[in-house]
Coordinates of C-alpha atoms in Angstrom, one line a residue:
M1 CA 98.5 265.5 172.5
I2 CA 100.8 263.2 170.5
V3 CA 103.4 264.9 168.3
S4 CA 104.9 262.9 165.5
I5 CA 108.3 263.9 164.2
F6 CA 109.4 262.6 160.9
I7 CA 113.1 262.6 160.2
R8 CA 114.2 262.4 156.6
D9 CA 117.5 261.4 155.3
I10 CA 118.8 264.1 153.1
I11 CA 120.9 262.8 150.2
T12 CA 123.4 265.3 149.1
S13 CA 125.2 263.3 146.4
K14 CA 124.5 263.7 142.7
S15 CA 121.4 261.9 141.5
I16 CA 122.2 259.2 139.0
M17 CA 120.3 259.2 135.7
Y18 CA 119.2 255.9 134.4
I19 CA 120.6 255.1 130.9
P20 CA 119.7 251.7 129.5
N21 CA 122.3 249.4 127.8
V22 CA 122.8 250.3 124.2
P23 CA 121.5 247.4 122.0
N24 CA 123.3 246.2 118.9
N25 CA 120.7 247.0 116.3
S26 CA 119.9 249.5 113.4
L27 CA 120.0 252.5 115.8
T28 CA 123.2 251.7 117.7
K29 CA 125.2 254.6 116.2
E30 CA 122.5 257.1 116.9
I31 CA 121.8 255.8 120.4
N32 CA 125.5 255.9 121.3
E33 CA 125.6 259.5 120.2
I34 CA 122.5 260.4 122.3
V35 CA 123.9 258.5 125.3
Q36 CA 127.2 260.6 125.0
L37 CA 125.2 263.8 124.8
T38 CA 123.1 262.7 127.8
K39 CA 126.2 262.1 129.9
Q40 CA 127.7 265.5 128.8
L41 CA 124.5 267.5 129.5
Q42 CA 122.9 265.6 132.4
E43 CA 123.5 268.4 134.9
T44 CA 121.8 271.0 132.8
R45 CA 119.4 269.4 130.4
K46 CA 116.5 266.9 130.9
F47 CA 117.0 263.5 129.5
V48 CA 114.7 260.6 130.6
F49 CA 114.9 257.0 129.5
N50 CA 112.6 254.2 130.6
E51 CA 113.4 250.5 130.9
P52 CA 113.5 248.8 127.4
C53 CA 110.7 246.7 125.9
S54 CA 111.1 243.0 125.3
D55 CA 110.4 241.5 121.9
E56 CA 107.4 239.8 123.5
E57 CA 106.0 243.1 124.7
I58 CA 106.3 244.6 121.3
S59 CA 104.8 241.5 119.7
D60 CA 101.9 241.5 122.2
W61 CA 101.2 245.2 121.5
E62 CA 101.2 244.6 117.7
K63 CA 98.8 241.6 118.0
K64 CA 96.5 243.5 120.4
H65 CA 96.2 246.6 118.1
N66 CA 96.7 244.8 114.7
I67 CA 99.4 247.3 113.9
K68 CA 103.0 246.4 112.8
I69 CA 105.6 248.6 114.5
P70 CA 108.4 249.6 112.0
N71 CA 111.7 247.9 112.7
T72 CA 113.6 251.1 113.6
F73 CA 111.0 252.2 116.1
A74 CA 111.0 248.7 117.6
D75 CA 114.8 249.0 117.8
W76 CA 114.3 252.2 119.8
L77 CA 111.8 250.5 122.1
R78 CA 114.4 247.8 122.8
F79 CA 116.6 250.6 124.1
S80 CA 113.9 252.7 125.9
N81 CA 110.2 252.2 126.3
G82 CA 109.5 256.0 126.3
S83 CA 112.1 258.8 126.5
T84 CA 112.6 262.5 126.6
L85 CA 115.6 264.0 124.8
R86 CA 116.8 267.3 126.1
G87 CA 113.6 268.6 127.5
N88 CA 111.3 269.3 124.6
V89 CA 113.7 268.7 121.7
A90 CA 112.2 265.2 121.2
E91 CA 110.0 262.7 123.0
L92 CA 109.6 259.1 121.8
Y93 CA 106.6 257.4 123.3
G94 CA 106.6 254.0 124.9
L95 CA 104.1 251.3 124.0
N96 CA 101.5 252.8 126.4
G97 CA 101.9 256.3 124.8
I98 CA 101.5 255.4 121.2
E99 CA 98.4 257.0 119.7
F100 CA 96.3 256.0 116.7
N101 CA 92.9 256.9 115.3
V102 CA 93.4 260.4 116.6
S103 CA 90.9 263.0 115.6
G104 CA 92.4 265.5 113.1
F105 CA 94.9 263.0 111.8
D106 CA 94.6 260.6 108.9
Q107 CA 93.4 257.2 110.2
D108 CA 96.5 255.6 108.7
C109 CA 98.7 257.7 111.1
V110 CA 100.2 256.2 114.3
I111 CA 101.8 258.8 116.5
I112 CA 105.0 257.7 118.3
G113 CA 106.5 260.9 119.5
S114 CA 107.0 264.7 119.2
L115 CA 109.6 267.2 118.2
I116 CA 110.4 270.7 119.4
G117 CA 107.4 270.7 121.7
D118 CA 105.3 272.9 119.4
G119 CA 103.0 270.3 117.8
V120 CA 105.3 268.5 115.4
V121 CA 104.6 264.8 115.8
I122 CA 106.6 261.7 114.8
C123 CA 104.4 259.1 113.1
F124 CA 104.3 256.0 111.0
S125 CA 101.8 254.6 108.5
K126 CA 99.7 251.6 109.6
R127 CA 99.6 250.7 105.9
N128 CA 103.3 250.6 104.9
G129 CA 105.3 251.4 108.1
K130 CA 106.8 254.5 106.6
I131 CA 108.1 257.0 109.2
F132 CA 107.1 260.6 108.8
T133 CA 106.6 263.9 110.7
D134 CA 103.4 265.9 110.7
D135 CA 104.0 269.6 111.3
H136 CA 100.4 270.9 111.5
G137 CA 99.6 269.2 108.2
D138 CA 103.0 269.6 106.6
I139 CA 104.2 266.0 106.1
T140 CA 107.9 265.0 105.8
E141 CA 108.7 261.4 105.0
Y142 CA 111.9 259.7 106.2
D143 CA 113.6 256.4 105.3
S144 CA 113.8 255.4 108.9
L145 CA 113.8 256.6 112.5
N146 CA 117.6 256.9 112.1
E147 CA 117.2 260.1 110.1
I148 CA 114.9 261.7 112.7
L149 CA 117.4 260.8 115.5
E150 CA 120.2 262.3 113.4
E151 CA 118.3 265.6 113.2
V152 CA 117.6 265.4 117.0
I153 CA 121.3 264.9 117.6
Y154 CA 122.1 267.9 115.4
E155 CA 119.6 270.1 117.3
I156 CA 120.9 269.1 120.7
N157 CA 124.5 269.8 119.6
A158 CA 123.5 273.2 118.1
M159 CA 121.9 274.2 121.5
W160 CA 125.0 274.1 123.6

């Protein structure tokens, strides 16, 4: 009888969270605030950031799907290609998570994230690029993704 013994190294140091470099773009202010909150709350709250997208990846996605991504969402993708902000406060999808032509939603709607974890989705219009949320049919329009991120920052601050 052959007995195999596997020895694992146990790492006892703190795990290091990946935080991408903050780009200089239309979301720099909001991204910097989110990064600061992430650093303050990383021990107690879930924040996840993926590697950023390149301009070429964004352009390829747009060409493949014949959909123009609004500038402010493209600016977020240049920071993180998919992210979770404080557990279920907000999730912004990466290129592979973007949804469109979803049953139950207007065909103009492109879903790029969610808020609060109870069915509120962050969207943009294929037709005009306008950012909006859909809370079970209750539509709220925004001038840009900046406004949604400001609300997310407010919610995160209010929770601790």
